Coordinates of C-alpha atoms and ligand atoms in Angstrom, one line a residue:
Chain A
X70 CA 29.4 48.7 -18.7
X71 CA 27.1 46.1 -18.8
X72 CA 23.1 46.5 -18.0
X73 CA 21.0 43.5 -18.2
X74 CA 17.1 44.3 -18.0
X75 CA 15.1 42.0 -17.3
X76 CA 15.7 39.7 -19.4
X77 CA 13.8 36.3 -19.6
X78 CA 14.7 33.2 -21.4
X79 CA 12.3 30.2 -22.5
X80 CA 13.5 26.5 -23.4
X81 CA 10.3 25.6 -25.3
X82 CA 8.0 25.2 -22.3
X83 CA 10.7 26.0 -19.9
X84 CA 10.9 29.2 -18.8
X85 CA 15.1 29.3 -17.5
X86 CA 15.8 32.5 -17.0
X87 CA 12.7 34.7 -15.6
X88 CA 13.6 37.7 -15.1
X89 CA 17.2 39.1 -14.0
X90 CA 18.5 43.1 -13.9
X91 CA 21.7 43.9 -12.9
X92 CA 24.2 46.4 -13.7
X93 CA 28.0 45.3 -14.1
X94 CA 30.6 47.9 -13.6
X95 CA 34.1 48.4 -15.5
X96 CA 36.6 46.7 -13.7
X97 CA 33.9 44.8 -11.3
X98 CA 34.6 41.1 -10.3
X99 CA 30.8 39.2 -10.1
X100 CA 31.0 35.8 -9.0
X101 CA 27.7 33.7 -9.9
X102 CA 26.5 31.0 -7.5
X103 CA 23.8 28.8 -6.5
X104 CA 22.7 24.9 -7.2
X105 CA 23.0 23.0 -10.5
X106 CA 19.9 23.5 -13.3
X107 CA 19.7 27.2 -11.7
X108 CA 20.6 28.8 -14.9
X109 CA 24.1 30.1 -14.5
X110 CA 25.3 29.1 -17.1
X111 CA 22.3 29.7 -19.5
X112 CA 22.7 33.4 -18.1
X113 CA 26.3 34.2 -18.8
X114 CA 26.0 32.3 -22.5
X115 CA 23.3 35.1 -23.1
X116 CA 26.1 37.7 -22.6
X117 CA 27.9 37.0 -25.4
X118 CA 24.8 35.6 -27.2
X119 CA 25.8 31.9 -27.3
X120 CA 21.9 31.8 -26.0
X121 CA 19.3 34.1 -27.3
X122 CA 16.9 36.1 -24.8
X123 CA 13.3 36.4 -26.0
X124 CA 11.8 39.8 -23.7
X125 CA 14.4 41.7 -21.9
X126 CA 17.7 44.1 -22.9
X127 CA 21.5 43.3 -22.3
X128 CA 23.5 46.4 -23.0
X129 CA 27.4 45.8 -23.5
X130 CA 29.2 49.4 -23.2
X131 CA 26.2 50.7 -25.0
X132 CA 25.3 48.7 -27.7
X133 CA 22.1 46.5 -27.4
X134 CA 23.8 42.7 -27.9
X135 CA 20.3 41.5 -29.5
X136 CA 19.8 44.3 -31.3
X137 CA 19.9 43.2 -35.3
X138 CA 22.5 46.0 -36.1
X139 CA 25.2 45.0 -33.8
X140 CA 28.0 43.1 -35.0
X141 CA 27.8 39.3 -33.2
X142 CA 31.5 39.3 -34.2
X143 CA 32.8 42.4 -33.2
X144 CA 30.7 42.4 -29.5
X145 CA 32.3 38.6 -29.0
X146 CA 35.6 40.0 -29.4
X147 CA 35.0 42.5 -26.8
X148 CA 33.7 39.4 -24.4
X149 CA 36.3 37.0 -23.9
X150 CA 35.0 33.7 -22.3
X151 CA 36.5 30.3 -20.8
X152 CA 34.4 27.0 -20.6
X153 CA 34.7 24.3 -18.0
X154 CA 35.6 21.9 -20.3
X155 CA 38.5 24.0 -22.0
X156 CA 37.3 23.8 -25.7
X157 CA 41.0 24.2 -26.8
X158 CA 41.3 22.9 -30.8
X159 CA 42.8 19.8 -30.6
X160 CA 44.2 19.7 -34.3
X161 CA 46.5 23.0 -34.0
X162 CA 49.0 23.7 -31.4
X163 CA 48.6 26.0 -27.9
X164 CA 50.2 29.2 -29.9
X165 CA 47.8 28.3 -32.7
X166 CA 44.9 27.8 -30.5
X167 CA 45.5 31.7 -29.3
X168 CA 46.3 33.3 -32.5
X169 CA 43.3 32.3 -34.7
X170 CA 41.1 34.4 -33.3
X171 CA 43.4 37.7 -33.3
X172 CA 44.8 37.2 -36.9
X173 CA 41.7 35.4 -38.4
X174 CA 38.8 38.2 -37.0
X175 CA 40.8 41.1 -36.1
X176 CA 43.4 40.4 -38.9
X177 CA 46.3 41.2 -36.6
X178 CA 49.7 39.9 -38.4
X179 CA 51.2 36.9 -37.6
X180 CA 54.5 38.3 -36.3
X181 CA 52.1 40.8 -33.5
X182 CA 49.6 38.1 -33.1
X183 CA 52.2 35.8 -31.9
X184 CA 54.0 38.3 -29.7
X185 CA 50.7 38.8 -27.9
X186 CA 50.9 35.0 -27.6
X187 CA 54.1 34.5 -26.0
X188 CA 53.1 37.7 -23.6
X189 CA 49.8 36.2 -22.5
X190 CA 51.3 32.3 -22.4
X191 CA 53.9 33.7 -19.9
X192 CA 51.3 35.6 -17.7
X193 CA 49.5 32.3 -17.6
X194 CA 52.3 31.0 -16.8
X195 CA 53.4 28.5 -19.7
X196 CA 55.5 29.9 -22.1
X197 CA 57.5 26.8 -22.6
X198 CA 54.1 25.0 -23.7
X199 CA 53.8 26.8 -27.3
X200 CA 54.6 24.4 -29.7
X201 CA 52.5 21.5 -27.6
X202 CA 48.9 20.4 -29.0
X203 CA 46.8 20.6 -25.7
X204 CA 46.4 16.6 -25.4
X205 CA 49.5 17.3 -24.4
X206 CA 49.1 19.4 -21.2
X207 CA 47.6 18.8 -17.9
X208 CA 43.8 20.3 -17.6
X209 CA 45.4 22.6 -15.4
X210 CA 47.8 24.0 -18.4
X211 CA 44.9 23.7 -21.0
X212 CA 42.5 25.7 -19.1
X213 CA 45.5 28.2 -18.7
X214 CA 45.8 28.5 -22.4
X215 CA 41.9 28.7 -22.5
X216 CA 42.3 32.0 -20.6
X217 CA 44.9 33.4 -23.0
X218 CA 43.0 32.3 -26.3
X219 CA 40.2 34.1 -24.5
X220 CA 42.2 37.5 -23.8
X221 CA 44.1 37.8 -26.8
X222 CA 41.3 39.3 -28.3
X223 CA 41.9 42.3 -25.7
X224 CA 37.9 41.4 -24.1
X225 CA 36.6 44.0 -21.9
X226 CA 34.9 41.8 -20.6
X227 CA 36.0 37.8 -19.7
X228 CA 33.3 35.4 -18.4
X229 CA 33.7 31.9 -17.2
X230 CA 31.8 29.4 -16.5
X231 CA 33.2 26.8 -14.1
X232 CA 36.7 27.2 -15.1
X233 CA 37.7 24.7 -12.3
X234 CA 35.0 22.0 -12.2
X235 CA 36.8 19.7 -14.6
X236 CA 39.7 19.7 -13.0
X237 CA 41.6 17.5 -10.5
X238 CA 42.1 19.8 -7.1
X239 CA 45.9 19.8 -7.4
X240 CA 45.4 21.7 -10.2
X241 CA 42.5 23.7 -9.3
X242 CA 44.6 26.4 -8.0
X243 CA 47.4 27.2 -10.6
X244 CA 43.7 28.1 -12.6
X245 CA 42.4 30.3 -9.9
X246 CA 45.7 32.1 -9.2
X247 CA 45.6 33.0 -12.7
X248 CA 41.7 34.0 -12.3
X249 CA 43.1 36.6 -9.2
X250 CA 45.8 38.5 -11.2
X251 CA 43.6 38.9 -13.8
X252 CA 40.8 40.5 -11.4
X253 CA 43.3 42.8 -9.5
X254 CA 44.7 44.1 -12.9
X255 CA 41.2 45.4 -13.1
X256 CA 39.3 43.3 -16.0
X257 CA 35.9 42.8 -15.8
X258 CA 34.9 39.5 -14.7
X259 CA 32.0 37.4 -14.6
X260 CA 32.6 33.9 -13.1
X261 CA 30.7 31.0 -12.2
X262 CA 31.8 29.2 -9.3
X263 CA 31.4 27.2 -6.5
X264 CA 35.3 28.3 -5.4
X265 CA 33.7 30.4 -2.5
X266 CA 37.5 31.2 -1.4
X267 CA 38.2 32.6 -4.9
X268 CA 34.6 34.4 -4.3
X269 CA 35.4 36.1 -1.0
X270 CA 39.1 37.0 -1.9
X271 CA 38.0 38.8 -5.0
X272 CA 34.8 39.1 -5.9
X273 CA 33.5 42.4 -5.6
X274 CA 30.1 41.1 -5.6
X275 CA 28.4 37.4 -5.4
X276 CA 25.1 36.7 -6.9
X277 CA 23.1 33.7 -5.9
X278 CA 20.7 32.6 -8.6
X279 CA 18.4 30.1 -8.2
X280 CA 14.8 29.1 -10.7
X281 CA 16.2 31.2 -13.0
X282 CA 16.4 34.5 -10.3
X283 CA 18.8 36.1 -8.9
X284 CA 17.8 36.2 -5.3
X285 CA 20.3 38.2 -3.9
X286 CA 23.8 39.7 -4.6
X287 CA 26.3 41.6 -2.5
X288 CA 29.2 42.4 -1.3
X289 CA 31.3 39.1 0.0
X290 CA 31.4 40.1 3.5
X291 CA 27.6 41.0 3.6
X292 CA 26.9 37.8 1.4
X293 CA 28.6 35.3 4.0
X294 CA 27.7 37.0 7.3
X295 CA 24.4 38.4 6.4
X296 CA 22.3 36.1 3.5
X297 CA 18.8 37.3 3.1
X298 CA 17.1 34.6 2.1
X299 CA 16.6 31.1 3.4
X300 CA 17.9 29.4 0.1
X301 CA 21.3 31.0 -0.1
X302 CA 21.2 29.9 3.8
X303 CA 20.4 26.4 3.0
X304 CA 23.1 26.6 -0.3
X305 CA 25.7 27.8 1.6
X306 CA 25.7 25.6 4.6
X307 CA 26.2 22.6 1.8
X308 CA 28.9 24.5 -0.2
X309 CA 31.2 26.0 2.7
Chain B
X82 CA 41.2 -23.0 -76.7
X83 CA 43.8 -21.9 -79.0
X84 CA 43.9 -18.0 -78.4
X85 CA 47.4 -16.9 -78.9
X86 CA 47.7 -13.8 -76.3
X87 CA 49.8 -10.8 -78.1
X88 CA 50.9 -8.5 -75.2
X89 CA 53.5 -7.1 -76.8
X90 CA 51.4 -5.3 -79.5
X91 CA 49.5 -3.4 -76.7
X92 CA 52.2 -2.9 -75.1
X93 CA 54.4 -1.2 -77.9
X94 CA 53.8 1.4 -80.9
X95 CA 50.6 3.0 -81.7
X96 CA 48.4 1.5 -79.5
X97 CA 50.7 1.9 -76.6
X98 CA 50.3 5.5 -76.8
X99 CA 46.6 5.4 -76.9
X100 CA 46.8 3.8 -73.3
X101 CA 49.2 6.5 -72.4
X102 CA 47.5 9.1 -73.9
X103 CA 43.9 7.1 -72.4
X104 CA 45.9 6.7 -68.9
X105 CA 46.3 10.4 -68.7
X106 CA 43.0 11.7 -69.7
X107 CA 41.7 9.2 -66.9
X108 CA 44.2 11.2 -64.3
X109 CA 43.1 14.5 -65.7
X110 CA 39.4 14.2 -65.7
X111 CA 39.4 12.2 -62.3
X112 CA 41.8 14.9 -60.9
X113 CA 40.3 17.5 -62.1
X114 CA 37.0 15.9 -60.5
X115 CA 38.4 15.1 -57.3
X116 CA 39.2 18.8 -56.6
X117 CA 36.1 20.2 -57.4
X118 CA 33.8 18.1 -55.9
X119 CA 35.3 18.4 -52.5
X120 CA 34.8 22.0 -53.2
X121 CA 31.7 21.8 -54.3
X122 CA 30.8 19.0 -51.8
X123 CA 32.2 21.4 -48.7
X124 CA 30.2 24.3 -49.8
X125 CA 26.8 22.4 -49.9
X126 CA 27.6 21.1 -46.6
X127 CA 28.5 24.1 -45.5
X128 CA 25.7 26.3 -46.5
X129 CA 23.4 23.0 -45.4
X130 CA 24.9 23.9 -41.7
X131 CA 23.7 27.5 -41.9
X132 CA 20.6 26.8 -40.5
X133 CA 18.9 29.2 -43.1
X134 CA 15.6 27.6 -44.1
X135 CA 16.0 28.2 -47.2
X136 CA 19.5 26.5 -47.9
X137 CA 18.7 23.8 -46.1
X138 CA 16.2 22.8 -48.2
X139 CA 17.9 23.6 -51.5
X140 CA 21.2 21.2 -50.2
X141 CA 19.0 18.9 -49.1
X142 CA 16.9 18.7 -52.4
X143 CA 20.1 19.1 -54.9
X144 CA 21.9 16.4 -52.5
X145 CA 19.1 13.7 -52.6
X146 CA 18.3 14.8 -56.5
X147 CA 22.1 14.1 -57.6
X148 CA 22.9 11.1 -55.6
X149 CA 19.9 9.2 -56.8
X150 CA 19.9 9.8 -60.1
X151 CA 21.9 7.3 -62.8
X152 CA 25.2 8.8 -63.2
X153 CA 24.9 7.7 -67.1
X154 CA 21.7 9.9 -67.1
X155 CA 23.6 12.9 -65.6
X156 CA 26.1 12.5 -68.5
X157 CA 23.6 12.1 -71.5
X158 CA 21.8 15.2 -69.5
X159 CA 24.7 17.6 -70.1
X160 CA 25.6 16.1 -72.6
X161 CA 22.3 16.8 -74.5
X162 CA 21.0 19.4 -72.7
X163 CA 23.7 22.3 -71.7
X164 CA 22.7 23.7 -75.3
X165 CA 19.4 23.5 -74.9
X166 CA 19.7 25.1 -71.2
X167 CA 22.9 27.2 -71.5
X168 CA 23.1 30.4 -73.3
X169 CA 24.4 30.1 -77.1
X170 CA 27.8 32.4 -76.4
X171 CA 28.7 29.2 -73.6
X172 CA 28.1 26.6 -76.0
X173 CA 30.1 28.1 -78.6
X174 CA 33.1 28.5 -76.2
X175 CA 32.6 24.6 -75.5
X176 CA 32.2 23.2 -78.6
X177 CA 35.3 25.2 -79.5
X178 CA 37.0 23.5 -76.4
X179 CA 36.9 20.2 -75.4
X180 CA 32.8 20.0 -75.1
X181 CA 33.0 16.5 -74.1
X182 CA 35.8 16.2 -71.2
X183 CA 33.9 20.0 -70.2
X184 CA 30.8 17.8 -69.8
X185 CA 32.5 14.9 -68.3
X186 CA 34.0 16.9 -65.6
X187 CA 31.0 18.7 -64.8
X188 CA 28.7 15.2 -64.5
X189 CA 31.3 13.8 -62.3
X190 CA 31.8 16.5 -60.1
X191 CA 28.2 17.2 -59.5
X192 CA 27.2 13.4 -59.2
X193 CA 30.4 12.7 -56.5
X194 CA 29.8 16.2 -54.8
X195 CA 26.4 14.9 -53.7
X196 CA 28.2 11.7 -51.9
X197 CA 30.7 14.1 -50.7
X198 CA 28.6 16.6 -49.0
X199 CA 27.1 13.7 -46.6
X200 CA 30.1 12.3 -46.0
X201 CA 31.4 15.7 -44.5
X202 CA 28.5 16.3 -43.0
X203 CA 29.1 13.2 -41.0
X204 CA 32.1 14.2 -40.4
X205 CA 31.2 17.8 -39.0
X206 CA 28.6 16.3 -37.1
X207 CA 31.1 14.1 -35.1
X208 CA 32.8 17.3 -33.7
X209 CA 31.8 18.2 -30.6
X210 CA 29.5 21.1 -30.6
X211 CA 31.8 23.0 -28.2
X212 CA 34.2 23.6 -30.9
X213 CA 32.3 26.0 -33.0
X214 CA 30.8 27.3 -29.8
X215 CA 34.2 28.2 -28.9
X216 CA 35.5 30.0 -32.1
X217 CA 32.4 31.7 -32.4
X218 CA 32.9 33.1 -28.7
X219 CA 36.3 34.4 -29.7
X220 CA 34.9 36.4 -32.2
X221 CA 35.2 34.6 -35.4
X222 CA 32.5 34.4 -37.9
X223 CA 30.5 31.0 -39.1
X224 CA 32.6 30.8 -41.9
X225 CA 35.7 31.3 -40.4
X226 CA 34.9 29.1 -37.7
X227 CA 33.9 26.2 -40.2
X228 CA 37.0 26.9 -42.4
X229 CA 39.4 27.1 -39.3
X230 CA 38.2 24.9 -36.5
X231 CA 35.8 22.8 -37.4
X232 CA 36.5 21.4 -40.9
X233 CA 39.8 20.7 -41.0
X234 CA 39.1 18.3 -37.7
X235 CA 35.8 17.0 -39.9
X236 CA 38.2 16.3 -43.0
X237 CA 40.5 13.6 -40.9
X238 CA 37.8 11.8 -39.7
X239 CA 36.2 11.1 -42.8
X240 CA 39.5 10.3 -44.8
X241 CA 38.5 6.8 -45.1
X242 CA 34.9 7.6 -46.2
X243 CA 36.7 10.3 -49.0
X244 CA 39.4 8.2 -50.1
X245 CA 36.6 5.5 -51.3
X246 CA 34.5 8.3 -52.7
X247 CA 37.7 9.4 -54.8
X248 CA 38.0 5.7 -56.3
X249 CA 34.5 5.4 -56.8
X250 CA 34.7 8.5 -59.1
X251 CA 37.9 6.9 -60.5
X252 CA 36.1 4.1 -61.7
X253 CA 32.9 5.9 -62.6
X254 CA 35.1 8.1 -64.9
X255 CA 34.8 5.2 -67.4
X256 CA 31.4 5.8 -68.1
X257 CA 32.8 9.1 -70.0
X258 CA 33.6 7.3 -72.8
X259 CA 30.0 7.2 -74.0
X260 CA 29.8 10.6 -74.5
X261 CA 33.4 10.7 -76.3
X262 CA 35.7 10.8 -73.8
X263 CA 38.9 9.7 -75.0
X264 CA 39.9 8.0 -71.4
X265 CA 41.4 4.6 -70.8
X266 CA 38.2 2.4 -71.2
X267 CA 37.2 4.3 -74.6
X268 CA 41.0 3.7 -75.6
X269 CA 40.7 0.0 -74.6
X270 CA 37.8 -0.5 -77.2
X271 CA 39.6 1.5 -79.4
X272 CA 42.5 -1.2 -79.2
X273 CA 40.0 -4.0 -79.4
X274 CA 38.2 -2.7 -82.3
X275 CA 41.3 -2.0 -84.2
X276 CA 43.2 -5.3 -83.6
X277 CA 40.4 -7.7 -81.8
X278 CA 42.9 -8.1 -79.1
X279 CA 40.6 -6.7 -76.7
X280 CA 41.8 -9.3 -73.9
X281 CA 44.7 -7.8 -73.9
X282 CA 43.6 -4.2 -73.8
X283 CA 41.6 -4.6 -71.1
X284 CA 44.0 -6.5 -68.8
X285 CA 46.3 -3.2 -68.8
X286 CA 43.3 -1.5 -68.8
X287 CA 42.3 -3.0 -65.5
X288 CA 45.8 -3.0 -64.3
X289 CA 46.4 0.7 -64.8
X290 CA 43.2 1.6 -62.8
X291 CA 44.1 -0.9 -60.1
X292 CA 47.2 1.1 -59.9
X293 CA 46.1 4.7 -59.7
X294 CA 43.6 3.2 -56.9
X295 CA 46.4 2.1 -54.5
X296 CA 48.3 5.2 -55.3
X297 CA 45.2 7.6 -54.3
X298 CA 44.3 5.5 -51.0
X299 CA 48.2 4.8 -50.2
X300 CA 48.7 8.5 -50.9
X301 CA 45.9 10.1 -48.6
X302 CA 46.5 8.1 -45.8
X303 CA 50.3 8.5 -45.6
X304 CA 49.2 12.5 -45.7
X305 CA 46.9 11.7 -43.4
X306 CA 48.9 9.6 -40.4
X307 CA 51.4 12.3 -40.5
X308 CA 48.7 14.8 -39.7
X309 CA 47.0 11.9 -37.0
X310 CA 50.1 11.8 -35.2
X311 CA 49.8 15.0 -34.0
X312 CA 47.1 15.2 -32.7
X313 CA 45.2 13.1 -29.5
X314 CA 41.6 13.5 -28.2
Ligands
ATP501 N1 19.6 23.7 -24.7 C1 18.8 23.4 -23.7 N2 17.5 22.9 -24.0 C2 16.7 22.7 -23.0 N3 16.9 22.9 -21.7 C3 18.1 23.4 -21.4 C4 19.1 23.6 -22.4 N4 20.2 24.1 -21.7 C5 19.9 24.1 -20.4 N5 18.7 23.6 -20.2 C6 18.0 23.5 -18.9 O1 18.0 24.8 -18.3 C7 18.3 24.7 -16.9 C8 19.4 25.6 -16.6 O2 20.6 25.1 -17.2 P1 22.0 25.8 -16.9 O3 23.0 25.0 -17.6 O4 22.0 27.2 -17.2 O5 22.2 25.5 -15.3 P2 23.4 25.8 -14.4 O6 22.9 26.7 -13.3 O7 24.6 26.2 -15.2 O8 23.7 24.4 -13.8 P3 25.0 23.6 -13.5 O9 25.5 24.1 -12.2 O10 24.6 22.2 -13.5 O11 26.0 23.9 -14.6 C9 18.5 23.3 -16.6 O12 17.3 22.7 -16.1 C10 18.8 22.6 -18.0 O13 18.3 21.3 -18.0
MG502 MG1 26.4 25.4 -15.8

């Protein structure tokens, strides 16, 4: 579903991403690791094209993301994502923040787009939380909404990067509870995190990345017991 | 001194209605001004944002062109010009209607759309970045983005900024009368020509314009603090 090719990424003189292939199955659950500045979330951001890639291919179900004839708009919609600082629009309320998207780019009516609302505030959880503006909510509650802006558009895909690093830990898990429905009702996932419980729970695989590689990536179990290389050693003897 | 002041004949009978008749050709031309140069002013700002080359530098050039130019030159310049510039069928159409609040309008809008565009612009640079990151992630386009997320945040924060932009063109509206204009100020020397009680005439003048001022600012930010309350960063 989605083939990345070795792709390589250049901030001016800085060369971030240098060279990553993977292939990403439907329904998969990849959970991205490895220390700050490694390019994590440089690489995700270049899934949905928040970053462009200068050599290299991403494939999303087929269509070439960089390719000048795909629709930007269209392929986003198809790749939900949630940030670590929530992004929610402060100036419209929770069931406002998740229905722009639907009725605005997909021009779903109001009545449907706020059905899907309601359905996708009470699987995350907060269906009482509608008419709030998200100042309003914990961090916790706002990164819950976050997730159900970002799957209203029906994604095939939903990436996120450090959905759990701005929070307080008391709320860290009411996030990530949400985060493991979501992967065992089989959407495609692609999360950073440094949540190596979340990782070995329900990650199907876990990269590391580090100078803009991936080093290694595996299963959880072969990841923990067996890591190849000395970094991930060294990174997850500080993490765990 | 033994001026004996006469406010009742401003106040009353013909020259009465010229300040009414003045007063409301003031609210229609700064109105009509107000509208369209936020219009115009969002567009150029918005199209400056596109990070197309080419725009950029057009905005850029037709916002520091406009803004620093006299805005009685810009007046006399459509005033004179349009029919040397604009096509003869246009021209015709104007003269037939109103060429002079057509031209009036048009300077005003142009001149304030300049001072508009920068304030917004300001404005829209204030927003975190991460807000049209996010729309655009969800799928929607630039425009829709701008129109839905990151304007209408933009817009609050330079309320202030407008609302003395809005009274600037207010007052700069005057200047209309040079080119024929019927508007308060050309009514007020209308008065004092006709009577000599241009004292007077310009006191109400001054008053009526002091008026409309409080109204606009009182009116925007009541609008405004309703809006404010709702939301919190
Ligand atoms: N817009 C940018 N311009 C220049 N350099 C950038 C830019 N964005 C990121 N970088 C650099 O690229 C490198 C990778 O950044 P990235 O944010 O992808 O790292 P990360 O692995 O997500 O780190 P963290 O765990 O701290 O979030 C860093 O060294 C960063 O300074
Ligand atoms: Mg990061």
């Amino acid at each position: 579903m989605i083939k990345i090719e070795n792709i390589h990424k250049w901030y001016g003189d800085f060369h971030v991403l240098q060279g990553i292939s993977e292939h990403i199955n439907s329904g998969e659950v990849v959970v991205i690791c490895g220390p700050s500045g490694s390019g994590k979330s440089t690489f995700i951001r270049c899934i949905n094209r928040l970053e462009d890639i200068q050599q290299g291919k991403i494939i999303v179900e087929g269509k070439d993301i960089n390719s000048p004839e795909t629709d930007i708009n269209q392929l986003r919609a198809e790749v939900g994502m949630v940030f670590q600082q929530f992004n929610l629009y402060p100036h419209i309320t929770v069931l406002k923040n998740i229905t722009l998207a639907p009725m605005k780019a997909k021009k779903i009516p109001k009545k449907e787009a706020e059905k899907i609302a309601y359905e996708l505030l009470e699987r995350v959880g907060i269906h009482e939380q509608a008419h709030k503006y998200p100042a309003e909510l914990s961090g916790g509650q706002q990164q819950r909404v976050a997730i159900a802006r970002g799957l209203a558009m029906r994604p095939k895909v939903m990436l996120f990067d450090e959905p759990t690093s701005a929070l307080d830990p008391e709320m860290i898990n009411e996030v990530l509870n949400v985060m493991k429905d979501l992967a065992r009702e089989g959407i495609t996932m692609i999360v950073v995190t440094h949540e190596m419980g979340f990782a070995r729970e329900v990650a199907d695989r876990i990269f590391f990345m580090d100078y803009g590689k991936i080093l290694e990536g595996g299963t959880p179990e072969h990841f923990f017991k067996n890591p190849q290389h000395e970094r991930t050693k060294l990174f997850l003897k500080e993490i765990l | 001194m033994n001026y004996e002041f006469n406010w009742m004949l401003v106040l009353t009978g013909e020259y009465r209605d010229w300040i009414i008749k003045g007063l409301i050709i003031t609210l229609k031309i700064s109105g009509l001004s107000i509208v369209l140069s936020m219009l115009l002013g969002t567009i150029i700002t918005t199209l400056r944002m596109t990070r197309i080359k080419i725009l950029e530098w057009i905005t850029i050039s037709y916002i520091e062109f406009f803004r620093n130019t006299p805005l009685l030159i810009q007046l006399f310049f459509w005033y004179f010009g349009s029919y040397v510039v604009l096509p003869e069928v246009i021209n015709q159409w104007l003269y037939a209607h109103n060429y002079e609040f057509a031209v009036g309008v048009v300077s005003l809008t142009i001149y304030t759309s300049a001072f508009i565009a920068e304030e917004i612009r300001a404005g829209i640079l204030s927003i975190p970045k991460e807000q049209m990151e996010a729309s655009r992630a969800t799928g929607l386009s630039f425009i829709q983005a701008m129109s839905y997320v990151v304007l209408p945040q933009a817009f609050r924060i330079v309320i202030p900024t407008l609302i003395s932009q809005f009274l600037n063109l207010l007052k700069n509206s005057s200047l209309a009368m040079t080119i024929g204009v019927m508007e308060l100020t050309y009514m007020a020397r209308q008065i004092e020509s006709y009577s000599f009680r241009g004292f007077e005439a310009f006191t109400v003048v001054t008053l009526l314009y002091i008026a409309i001022s409080l109204i606009i600012s009182l009116g925007i930010n009541i609008y405004n603090k309703k809006f404010l309350r709702m939301i919190k960063y």
